Amino acid sequence: MNEQNTAAARPLDGRPPLREVLLAADVPDGVDTVVAFGAHPDDIDFGASGTLARWAAAGVAVHFVVMTKGDAGGFDPAERLGLEDTRRAEQEAAARAVGALSVRVWEEADGHLAPSDRLQRDVVRVLRELGPQLVLAPHPERDYERYQRSHPDHLACGEIVARAVYPALENPFAYPELEEEGLQAYRLRHLWFYGAPGARENRFVDVSEQLPTKLTALRSHLSQHPDVAAMEAFVTRQLRAQGERGGLGTGVAAEAFHATEVNTAQTIAGF
């Protein structure tokens, strides 16, 4: 296409076409809606809030789903009463900072999350309601090099989501009651895991410009940070280490993912 035709293809307001904006923000082609799952309030913000902020600013519809109410978190015994409400409010504030359109905090008990048919169906319901092309979740594989990444709830959350997106999400006979409600089965393409073991990381997103937003989101979870400065320093070091490990350069802050494709053009039919 020559320069004249390129100019003619651009909107009259001078802004680049949406597809160009999305690709420039490292959004996979064809993605306009993302649902991010976390086991606890703050998981999504630690694992992916920079990427989600970058994508939200580019026009992607971002939604948060947190499976537990975070009732076993915190450090101060005097703050146990009302902690669930506090953590919900903290997550809502963090999501606003990121640019998410909605936040759902489920009522599962912190520390007791486990895969079940009920939770798998709940995930399928949410995904069919919102229709994302990309889903984010904690990695379901234990990281023996950074053991604290592998909280049992994180592993369970990732496993629940992985079970839900295939085959239940795309199988109209898995939960016929959802079909009767008008929530139709569909095929998801992208499933990205955050908090992956290093050997599994295969996608790095530059979030250098979003680092202040990520730290703002994390600061929202004050009940979980006895030393905010130490937390911010640790997160910044980790992001820059990931940027270097991902080949983005020294000093580049990056979030790392294990990106998988559930369905592609080559996927055959069948469950």
XYZ file of N, CA, C and O in Angstrom, residues 24-206:
732
model
N 0.687 -2.743 18.761
C 1.778 -1.971 19.357
C 1.851 -2.182 20.857
O 2.916 -2.009 21.466
N 0.735 -2.554 21.474
C 0.703 -2.791 22.914
C 0.948 -4.257 23.261
O 0.709 -4.670 24.390
N 1.429 -5.034 22.297
C 1.698 -6.460 22.503
C 0.444 -7.256 22.811
O 0.498 -8.274 23.513
N -0.694 -6.810 22.302
C -1.928 -7.579 22.451
C -1.981 -8.598 21.316
O -1.849 -8.222 20.149
N -2.153 -9.873 21.608
C -2.258 -10.857 20.531
C -3.362 -10.497 19.548
O -4.415 -9.990 19.939
N -3.134 -10.774 18.291
C -4.083 -10.417 17.250
C -5.442 -11.056 17.521
O -5.541 -12.228 17.883
N -6.495 -10.265 17.357
C -7.849 -10.762 17.532
C -8.377 -10.680 18.947
O -9.516 -11.077 19.203
N -7.590 -10.158 19.879
C -8.003 -10.077 21.280
C -8.565 -8.693 21.580
O -7.879 -7.687 21.373
N -9.807 -8.648 22.052
C -10.367 -7.373 22.503
C -10.927 -7.460 23.925
O -11.319 -6.452 24.501
N -10.977 -8.673 24.489
C -11.469 -8.869 25.851
C -10.586 -9.880 26.563
O -10.241 -10.921 25.984
N -10.220 -9.557 27.796
C -9.354 -10.419 28.603
C -9.993 -10.607 29.966
O -10.488 -9.642 30.567
N -9.979 -11.827 30.471
C -10.384 -12.107 31.845
C -9.181 -12.653 32.593
O -8.550 -13.621 32.149
N -8.846 -12.015 33.711
C -7.711 -12.426 34.542
C -8.240 -13.033 35.835
O -9.041 -12.410 36.537
N -7.773 -14.239 36.141
C -8.157 -14.921 37.363
C -7.015 -14.871 38.374
O -5.839 -14.955 38.005
N -7.382 -14.763 39.651
C -6.421 -14.853 40.734
C -7.018 -15.658 41.862
O -8.245 -15.742 42.006
N -6.157 -16.263 42.681
C -6.648 -17.004 43.838
C -7.016 -16.058 44.968
O -7.993 -16.287 45.684
N -6.224 -14.995 45.141
C -6.427 -14.047 46.239
C -6.442 -12.621 45.694
O -5.860 -12.356 44.641
N -7.061 -11.698 46.426
C -6.848 -10.287 46.097
C -5.349 -10.007 46.144
O -4.682 -10.405 47.092
N -4.831 -9.396 45.149
C -3.437 -8.986 44.882
C -2.682 -9.931 43.977
O -1.635 -9.563 43.430
N -3.152 -11.172 43.748
C -2.427 -12.096 42.864
C -2.301 -11.537 41.451
O -1.225 -11.564 40.846
N -3.414 -11.067 40.901
C -3.390 -10.536 39.529
C -2.467 -9.330 39.449
O -1.725 -9.158 38.471
N -2.471 -8.515 40.498
C -1.655 -7.301 40.472
C -0.170 -7.624 40.530
O 0.641 -6.985 39.863
N 0.205 -8.624 41.333
C 1.600 -9.053 41.327
C 1.982 -9.680 39.992
O 3.054 -9.415 39.456
N 1.098 -10.504 39.431
C 1.481 -11.295 38.273
C 1.334 -10.623 36.935
O 2.109 -10.917 36.013
N 0.349 -9.728 36.777
C 0.034 -9.289 35.418
C -0.511 -7.879 35.299
O -0.947 -7.486 34.217
N -0.506 -7.075 36.362
C -1.196 -5.781 36.291
C -0.533 -4.804 35.337
O -1.215 -3.943 34.767
N 0.774 -4.904 35.138
C 1.424 -4.026 34.167
C 0.938 -4.311 32.761
O 0.591 -3.395 31.994
N 0.904 -5.584 32.403
C 0.407 -5.983 31.083
C -1.052 -5.597 30.914
O -1.451 -5.066 29.868
N -1.855 -5.849 31.935
C -3.276 -5.526 31.835
C -3.501 -4.021 31.726
O -4.392 -3.572 31.000
N -2.694 -3.234 32.435
C -2.802 -1.777 32.323
C -2.434 -1.319 30.915
O -3.080 -0.429 30.346
N -1.396 -1.926 30.355
C -0.984 -1.575 28.995
C -2.093 -1.910 28.009
O -2.410 -1.120 27.116
N -2.686 -3.073 28.178
C -3.741 -3.492 27.261
C -5.010 -2.667 27.454
O -5.664 -2.295 26.474
N -5.355 -2.370 28.693
C -6.556 -1.563 28.934
C -6.417 -0.186 28.302
O -7.380 0.342 27.725
N -5.223 0.394 28.398
C -4.998 1.711 27.802
C -5.119 1.669 26.285
O -5.442 2.679 25.650
N -4.869 0.487 25.700
C -4.984 0.333 24.246
C -6.409 0.035 23.804
O -6.682 -0.051 22.604
N -7.331 -0.143 24.769
C -8.725 -0.349 24.422
C -9.264 -1.737 24.680
O -10.432 -2.020 24.358
N -8.456 -2.623 25.265
C -8.922 -3.969 25.579
C -9.835 -3.915 26.808
O -9.544 -3.203 27.775
N -10.931 -4.663 26.771
C -11.816 -4.792 27.924
C -11.206 -5.802 28.884
O -11.046 -6.978 28.542
N -10.856 -5.356 30.090
C -10.181 -6.192 31.084
C -11.119 -6.432 32.257
O -11.734 -5.496 32.775
N -11.192 -7.689 32.691
C -12.036 -8.068 33.817
C -11.231 -8.913 34.794
O -10.430 -9.754 34.378
N -11.464 -8.690 36.092
C -10.789 -9.435 37.156
C -11.776 -10.409 37.810
O -12.912 -10.045 38.090
N -11.294 -11.622 38.082
C -12.040 -12.589 38.881
C -11.110 -13.141 39.944
O -10.058 -13.701 39.622
N -11.467 -12.980 41.210
C -10.668 -13.453 42.338
C -11.467 -14.543 43.046
O -12.599 -14.309 43.457
N -10.882 -15.708 43.200
C -11.650 -16.860 43.669
C -11.875 -16.896 45.180
O -12.889 -17.420 45.632
N -10.921 -16.408 45.977
C -11.118 -16.446 47.432
C -11.258 -15.023 47.972
O -10.832 -14.061 47.344
N -11.804 -14.945 49.172
C -12.046 -13.639 49.785
C -10.850 -13.116 50.561
O -10.910 -12.041 51.154
N -9.751 -13.865 50.574
C -8.521 -13.367 51.198
C -8.565 -13.294 52.702
O -7.795 -12.537 53.309
N -9.409 -14.105 53.321
C -9.615 -13.982 54.764
C -8.453 -14.481 55.610
O -8.391 -14.195 56.810
N -7.510 -15.217 55.018
C -6.353 -15.704 55.782
C -5.122 -14.839 55.560
O -4.029 -15.192 56.017
N -5.278 -13.709 54.886
C -4.142 -12.837 54.632
C -3.900 -11.862 55.765
O -4.538 -11.915 56.815
N -2.971 -10.941 55.535
C -2.688 -9.910 56.527
C -1.705 -10.350 57.585
O -1.259 -11.502 57.624
N -1.383 -9.418 58.491
C -0.358 -9.660 59.504
C -0.792 -9.242 60.906
O -0.243 -9.722 61.882
N -1.767 -8.358 61.006
C -2.156 -7.789 62.290
C -3.381 -8.507 62.844
O -4.465 -8.437 62.253
N -3.247 -9.225 63.976
C -4.409 -9.914 64.554
C -5.570 -8.964 64.843
O -6.737 -9.380 64.820
N -5.268 -7.702 65.112
C -6.324 -6.740 65.437
C -7.176 -6.395 64.220
O -8.253 -5.807 64.365
N -6.698 -6.744 63.024
C -7.412 -6.391 61.800
C -8.198 -7.553 61.217
O -8.692 -7.468 60.091
N -8.320 -8.658 61.967
C -9.031 -9.812 61.409
C -10.500 -9.494 61.138
O -11.046 -9.888 60.107
N -11.116 -8.774 62.061
C -12.518 -8.432 61.880
C -12.647 -7.450 60.706
O -12.027 -6.387 60.697
N -13.414 -7.827 59.737
C -13.616 -6.955 58.586
C -12.564 -7.086 57.505
O -12.584 -6.327 56.532
N -11.637 -8.056 57.645
C -10.561 -8.188 56.663
C -11.094 -8.511 55.274
O -10.575 -8.004 54.280
N -12.130 -9.329 55.214
C -12.679 -9.685 53.902
C -13.156 -8.441 53.160
O -12.888 -8.271 51.968
N -13.858 -7.559 53.866
C -14.324 -6.322 53.227
C -13.154 -5.442 52.829
O -13.170 -4.797 51.774
N -12.136 -5.412 53.689
C -10.954 -4.607 53.383
C -10.287 -5.090 52.108
O -9.941 -4.298 51.223
N -10.115 -6.398 52.011
C -9.410 -6.943 50.853
C -10.219 -6.780 49.571
O -9.656 -6.561 48.492
N -11.532 -6.878 49.672
C -12.366 -6.627 48.500
C -12.196 -5.180 48.032
O -12.024 -4.908 46.828
N -12.229 -4.249 48.981
C -12.067 -2.837 48.629
C -10.688 -2.569 48.049
O -10.537 -1.780 47.100
N -9.671 -3.225 48.610
C -8.311 -3.063 48.084
C -8.232 -3.561 46.639
O -7.621 -2.908 45.783
N -8.836 -4.717 46.384
C -8.798 -5.251 45.023
C -9.553 -4.357 44.049
O -9.124 -4.159 42.905
N -10.658 -3.817 44.482
C -11.415 -2.915 43.607
C -10.617 -1.659 43.284
O -10.618 -1.187 42.143
N -9.909 -1.127 44.283
C -9.081 0.054 44.043
C -7.935 -0.266 43.087
O -7.621 0.524 42.185
N -7.311 -1.415 43.281
C -6.211 -1.806 42.401
C -6.703 -1.998 40.972
O -6.041 -1.572 40.010
N -7.849 -2.624 40.810
C -8.395 -2.847 39.473
C -8.714 -1.524 38.779
O -8.512 -1.376 37.569
N -9.226 -0.557 39.542
C -9.483 0.764 38.952
C -8.191 1.386 38.453
O -8.159 2.002 37.377
N -7.117 1.255 39.226
C -5.831 1.814 38.812
C -5.357 1.191 37.506
O -4.781 1.868 36.649
N -5.604 -0.093 37.353
C -5.175 -0.815 36.151
C -6.051 -0.475 34.951
O -5.596 -0.517 33.807
N -7.310 -0.152 35.210
C -8.234 0.140 34.124
C -9.204 -0.986 33.839
O -9.829 -1.013 32.774
N -9.359 -1.918 34.779
C -10.299 -3.021 34.597
C -11.737 -2.514 34.621
O -12.062 -1.554 35.327
N -12.583 -3.176 33.875
C -13.990 -2.781 33.785
C -14.846 -3.412 34.864
O -15.920 -2.891 35.190
N -14.394 -4.554 35.403
C -15.176 -5.209 36.440
C -14.276 -6.050 37.327
O -13.189 -6.461 36.920
N -14.747 -6.275 38.560
C -14.046 -7.122 39.534
C -15.068 -8.029 40.188
O -16.100 -7.559 40.674
N -14.795 -9.310 40.191
C -15.634 -10.273 40.900
C -14.763 -10.958 41.937
O -13.708 -11.510 41.593
N -15.173 -10.898 43.192
C -14.474 -11.586 44.274
C -15.415 -12.659 44.802
O -16.484 -12.348 45.328
N -15.010 -13.911 44.642
C -15.841 -15.024 45.081
C -15.666 -15.255 46.575
O -14.809 -14.658 47.221
N -16.443 -16.164 47.110
C -16.518 -16.361 48.556
C -15.792 -17.608 49.047
O -16.037 -18.070 50.159
N -14.871 -18.151 48.242
C -14.127 -19.328 48.678
C -13.184 -18.948 49.826
O -12.685 -17.815 49.895
N -12.930 -19.902 50.718
C -12.067 -19.647 51.869
C -10.601 -19.626 51.458
O -10.131 -20.531 50.760
N -9.910 -18.599 51.872
C -8.482 -18.447 51.625
C -7.733 -19.619 52.263
O -7.902 -19.924 53.439
N -6.896 -20.290 51.457
C -6.108 -21.404 51.958
C -6.748 -22.755 51.755
O -6.127 -23.779 52.053
N -7.968 -22.782 51.239
C -8.683 -24.048 51.087
C -9.197 -24.249 49.661
O -10.076 -25.092 49.439
N -8.666 -23.501 48.707
C -9.136 -23.610 47.331
C -8.702 -24.956 46.743
O -7.561 -25.383 46.926
N -9.624 -25.604 46.046
C -9.323 -26.897 45.434
C -10.183 -27.063 44.184
O -11.318 -26.575 44.137
N -9.650 -27.724 43.164
C -10.454 -27.965 41.958
C -11.731 -28.732 42.295
O -11.718 -29.665 43.092
N -12.818 -28.316 41.692
C -14.100 -28.994 41.875
C -14.958 -28.722 40.655
O -14.733 -27.755 39.907
N -15.944 -29.571 40.458
C -16.850 -29.362 39.338
C -17.615 -28.054 39.496
O -17.859 -27.340 38.518
N -17.960 -27.708 40.737
C -18.700 -26.467 40.978
C -17.898 -25.252 40.533
O -18.422 -24.366 39.838
N -16.631 -25.192 40.913
C -15.819 -24.044 40.541
C -15.488 -24.053 39.054
O -15.411 -22.989 38.425
N -15.294 -25.228 38.498
C -15.074 -25.303 37.052
C -16.272 -24.732 36.307
O -16.125 -23.946 35.366
N -17.473 -25.090 36.736
C -18.685 -24.558 36.099
C -18.784 -23.057 36.296
O -19.187 -22.324 35.372
N -18.382 -22.555 37.479
C -18.423 -21.111 37.719
C -17.488 -20.371 36.762
O -17.814 -19.283 36.284
N -16.312 -20.950 36.510
C -15.390 -20.336 35.557
C -15.983 -20.353 34.160
O -15.939 -19.345 33.427
N -16.558 -21.480 33.757
C -17.182 -21.561 32.436
C -18.283 -20.513 32.310
O -18.405 -19.834 31.283
N -19.082 -20.355 33.362
C -20.161 -19.365 33.326
C -19.610 -17.955 33.079
O -20.099 -17.224 32.211
N -18.596 -17.577 33.850
C -18.035 -16.237 33.706
C -17.475 -16.037 32.298
O -17.680 -14.988 31.671
N -16.758 -17.028 31.800
C -16.148 -16.878 30.480
C -17.201 -16.800 29.382
O -17.064 -16.013 28.435
N -18.244 -17.577 29.511
C -19.301 -17.486 28.492
C -20.057 -16.160 28.593
O -20.559 -15.653 27.586
N -20.153 -15.613 29.781
C -20.799 -14.307 29.930
C -19.968 -13.195 29.294
O -20.501 -12.311 28.614
N -18.657 -13.220 29.537
C -17.789 -12.119 29.121
C -17.148 -12.332 27.755
O -16.757 -11.366 27.095
N -16.995 -13.584 27.336
C -16.494 -13.885 25.998
C -15.079 -13.442 25.693
O -14.825 -12.945 24.583
N -14.118 -13.628 26.604
C -12.746 -13.212 26.285
C -12.108 -14.113 25.232
O -12.476 -15.291 25.088
N -11.166 -13.537 24.513
C -10.326 -14.336 23.616
C -9.023 -14.750 24.297
O -8.296 -15.611 23.795
N -8.733 -14.113 25.437
C -7.520 -14.433 26.192
C -7.858 -14.485 27.672
O -8.549 -13.598 28.189
N -7.379 -15.537 28.333
C -7.593 -15.729 29.766
C -6.240 -15.822 30.452
O -5.310 -16.462 29.941
N -6.132 -15.170 31.608
C -4.928 -15.212 32.434
C -5.238 -15.931 33.737
O -6.318 -15.768 34.308
N -4.258 -16.709 34.223
C -4.442 -17.424 35.489
C -3.074 -17.733 36.077
O -2.063 -17.733 35.366
N -3.007 -18.006 37.383
C -1.743 -18.444 37.964
C -1.326 -19.785 37.362
O -2.164 -20.601 36.982
N -0.019 -20.012 37.310
C 0.463 -21.264 36.734
C 0.130 -22.427 37.659
O 0.341 -22.340 38.869
N -0.393 -23.536 37.118
C -0.760 -24.669 37.968
C 0.398 -25.598 38.307
O 0.202 -26.594 39.010
N 1.608 -25.266 37.850
C 2.773 -26.112 38.097
C 3.649 -25.493 39.178
O 3.950 -24.292 39.141
N 4.068 -26.280 40.126
C 4.876 -25.768 41.231
C 6.239 -25.284 40.738
O 6.882 -25.927 39.914
N 6.659 -24.125 41.257
C 7.964 -23.549 40.937
C 8.903 -23.838 42.108
O 8.798 -23.206 43.165
N 9.800 -24.777 41.931
C 10.681 -25.176 43.030
C 11.829 -24.191 43.246
O 12.505 -24.256 44.259
N 12.049 -23.282 42.304
C 13.095 -22.277 42.480
C 12.587 -21.066 43.248
O 13.369 -20.379 43.908
N 11.289 -20.770 43.128
C 10.661 -19.691 43.905
C 9.412 -20.285 44.540
O 8.301 -20.099 44.053
N 9.622 -21.009 45.626
C 8.572 -21.857 46.185
C 7.347 -21.066 46.608
O 6.217 -21.547 46.483
N 7.534 -19.840 47.089
C 6.387 -19.086 47.588
C 5.451 -18.619 46.479
O 4.326 -18.187 46.762
N 5.904 -18.684 45.241
C 4.984 -18.448 44.138
C 3.888 -19.509 44.108
O 2.793 -19.271 43.611
N 4.226 -20.687 44.615
C 3.366 -21.857 44.434
C 2.477 -22.103 45.638
O 2.374 -23.235 46.130
N 1.846 -21.058 46.123
C 0.823 -21.220 47.157
C -0.193 -22.241 46.650
O -0.567 -22.216 45.467
N -0.639 -23.170 47.489
C -1.607 -24.169 47.018
C -2.841 -23.566 46.351
O -3.386 -24.144 45.398
N -3.282 -22.408 46.828
C -4.426 -21.755 46.185
C -4.096 -21.299 44.769
O -4.951 -21.328 43.876
N -2.848 -20.846 44.548
C -2.446 -20.435 43.209
C -2.511 -21.628 42.255
O -3.041 -21.533 41.138
N -1.928 -22.748 42.706
C -1.921 -23.945 41.874
C -3.346 -24.406 41.582
O -3.675 -24.787 40.449
N -4.194 -24.364 42.603
C -5.584 -24.793 42.425
C -6.324 -23.878 41.464
O -7.071 -24.350 40.594
N -6.131 -22.575 41.602
C -6.788 -21.618 40.710
C -6.398 -21.882 39.264
O -7.252 -21.932 38.370
N -5.100 -22.046 39.021
C -4.645 -22.324 37.666
C -5.217 -23.613 37.118
O -5.606 -23.694 35.939
N -5.290 -24.640 37.969
C -5.833 -25.929 37.520
C -7.324 -25.834 37.233
O -7.817 -26.396 36.238
N -8.055 -25.105 38.060
C -9.496 -24.932 37.830
C -9.736 -24.255 36.483
O -10.584 -24.684 35.692
N -8.984 -23.194 36.217
C -9.153 -22.473 34.954
C -8.751 -23.351 33.776
O -9.449 -23.401 32.750
N -7.631 -24.069 33.919
C -7.184 -24.939 32.830
C -8.218 -26.009 32.509
O -8.470 -26.328 31.336
N -8.837 -26.580 33.537
C -9.871 -27.589 33.309
C -11.104 -26.972 32.652
O -11.774 -27.600 31.816
N -11.423 -25.742 33.046
C -12.648 -25.109 32.538
C -12.540 -24.757 31.066
O -13.515 -24.922 30.306
N -11.372 -24.240 30.643
C -11.279 -23.748 29.267
C -11.241 -24.878 28.242
O -11.560 -24.672 27.071
N -10.858 -26.068 28.689
C -10.909 -27.216 27.793
C -11.145 -28.486 28.594
O -10.381 -28.772 29.525
N -12.196 -29.251 28.271
C -13.108 -28.995 27.150
C -14.418 -28.302 27.522
O -15.225 -28.016 26.644
N -14.653 -28.047 28.809
C -15.996 -27.639 29.225
C -16.477 -26.361 28.555
O -17.649 -26.252 28.181
N -15.591 -25.369 28.422
C -16.005 -24.090 27.846
C -16.562 -24.267 26.443
O -17.564 -23.640 26.078
N -15.956 -25.137 25.673
C -16.339 -25.278 24.275
C -17.272 -26.457 24.019
O -17.665 -26.700 22.877
N -17.641 -27.172 25.075
C -18.512 -28.333 24.925
C -19.934 -27.965 25.353
O -20.206 -27.786 26.542
N -20.862 -27.853 24.415
C -22.227 -27.452 24.777
C -22.948 -28.468 25.649
O -23.963 -28.152 26.267
N -22.399 -29.695 25.727
C -23.047 -30.742 26.507
C -22.444 -30.876 27.904
O -22.924 -31.681 28.708
N -21.413 -30.089 28.202
C -20.765 -30.196 29.511
C -21.682 -29.681 30.615
O -21.845 -30.336 31.652
N -22.260 -28.501 30.389
C -23.190 -27.908 31.352
C -24.413 -27.426 30.583
O -24.535 -26.238 30.261
N -25.313 -28.333 30.271
C -26.473 -27.955 29.439
C -27.322 -26.858 30.061
O -27.985 -26.102 29.347
N -27.271 -26.746 31.401
C -28.054 -25.688 32.040
C -27.563 -24.302 31.642
O -28.336 -23.334 31.593
N -26.260 -24.172 31.360
C -25.722 -22.887 30.907
C -26.200 -22.572 29.496
O -26.529 -21.422 29.179
N -26.234 -23.597 28.653
C -26.763 -23.407 27.299
C -28.221 -22.963 27.359
O -28.649 -22.083 26.604
N -28.982 -23.538 28.272
C -30.400 -23.182 28.401
C -30.566 -21.733 28.849
O -31.589 -21.094 28.543
N -29.559 -21.205 29.558
C -29.597 -19.806 29.985
C -29.138 -18.858 28.875
O -29.133 -17.635 29.064
N -28.724 -19.415 27.753
C -28.235 -18.594 26.653
C -26.739 -18.366 26.664
O -26.232 -17.562 25.874
N -26.034 -19.046 27.566
C -24.575 -18.908 27.646
C -23.948 -19.990 26.770
O -23.733 -21.125 27.201
N -23.662 -19.627 25.545
C -23.266 -20.612 24.552
C -21.785 -20.960 24.632
O -20.937 -20.114 24.937
N -21.496 -22.208 24.325
C -20.119 -22.686 24.282
C -19.351 -21.966 23.173
O -19.913 -21.599 22.141
N -18.070 -21.743 23.418
C -17.208 -21.185 22.376
C -15.776 -21.626 22.626
O -15.428 -22.072 23.720
N -14.949 -21.490 21.629
C -13.569 -21.944 21.716
C -12.638 -20.791 22.081
O -12.612 -19.774 21.388
N -11.911 -20.986 23.128
C -10.910 -20.002 23.552
C -9.610 -20.267 22.811
O -9.214 -21.422 22.627
N -8.938 -19.201 22.430
C -7.635 -19.396 21.793
C -6.497 -19.296 22.796
O -5.688 -20.198 22.925
N -6.427 -18.183 23.526
C -5.232 -17.890 24.323
C -5.456 -18.143 25.813
O -6.391 -17.600 26.409
N -4.579 -18.919 26.406
C -4.535 -19.102 27.858
C -3.108 -18.815 28.300
O -2.174 -19.533 27.945
N -2.954 -17.732 29.064
C -1.634 -17.323 29.544
C -1.576 -17.531 31.050
O -2.494 -17.158 31.783
N -0.470 -18.104 31.508
C -0.241 -18.296 32.931
C 0.831 -17.339 33.431
O 1.890 -17.204 32.794
N 0.581 -16.695 34.563
C 1.612 -15.898 35.222
C 2.147 -16.677 36.421
O 1.539 -17.647 36.868
N 3.304 -16.259 36.944
C 3.918 -16.991 38.039
C 4.440 -18.348 37.602
O 4.485 -19.290 38.398
N 4.851 -18.453 36.356
C 5.306 -19.737 35.818
C 6.729 -20.047 36.257
O 7.532 -19.138 36.481
N 7.074 -21.332 36.362
C 8.488 -21.673 36.526
C 9.300 -21.087 35.371
O 8.801 -20.984 34.234
N 10.534 -20.689 35.659
C 11.340 -20.018 34.650
C 11.456 -20.786 33.342
O 11.452 -20.196 32.260
N 11.538 -22.095 33.432
C 11.695 -22.903 32.222
C 10.458 -22.859 31.332
O 10.539 -23.199 30.143
N 9.326 -22.457 31.895
C 8.079 -22.402 31.124
C 7.835 -21.032 30.494
O 6.960 -20.885 29.630
N 8.513 -20.017 30.933
C 8.270 -18.661 30.426
C 8.601 -18.583 28.933
O 9.690 -18.974 28.515
N 7.672 -18.078 28.163
C 7.909 -17.954 26.719
C 7.361 -16.658 26.136
O 7.409 -16.451 24.934
N 6.833 -15.774 26.997
C 6.305 -14.493 26.517
C 6.629 -13.431 27.558
O 6.306 -13.582 28.737
N 7.267 -12.355 27.109
C 7.672 -11.274 27.998
C 7.085 -9.971 27.453
O 7.263 -9.648 26.284
N 6.377 -9.246 28.315
C 5.732 -8.002 27.907
C 6.418 -6.839 28.608
O 6.524 -6.804 29.840
N 6.899 -5.890 27.830
C 7.562 -4.699 28.365
C 6.525 -3.828 29.079
O 5.589 -3.320 28.468
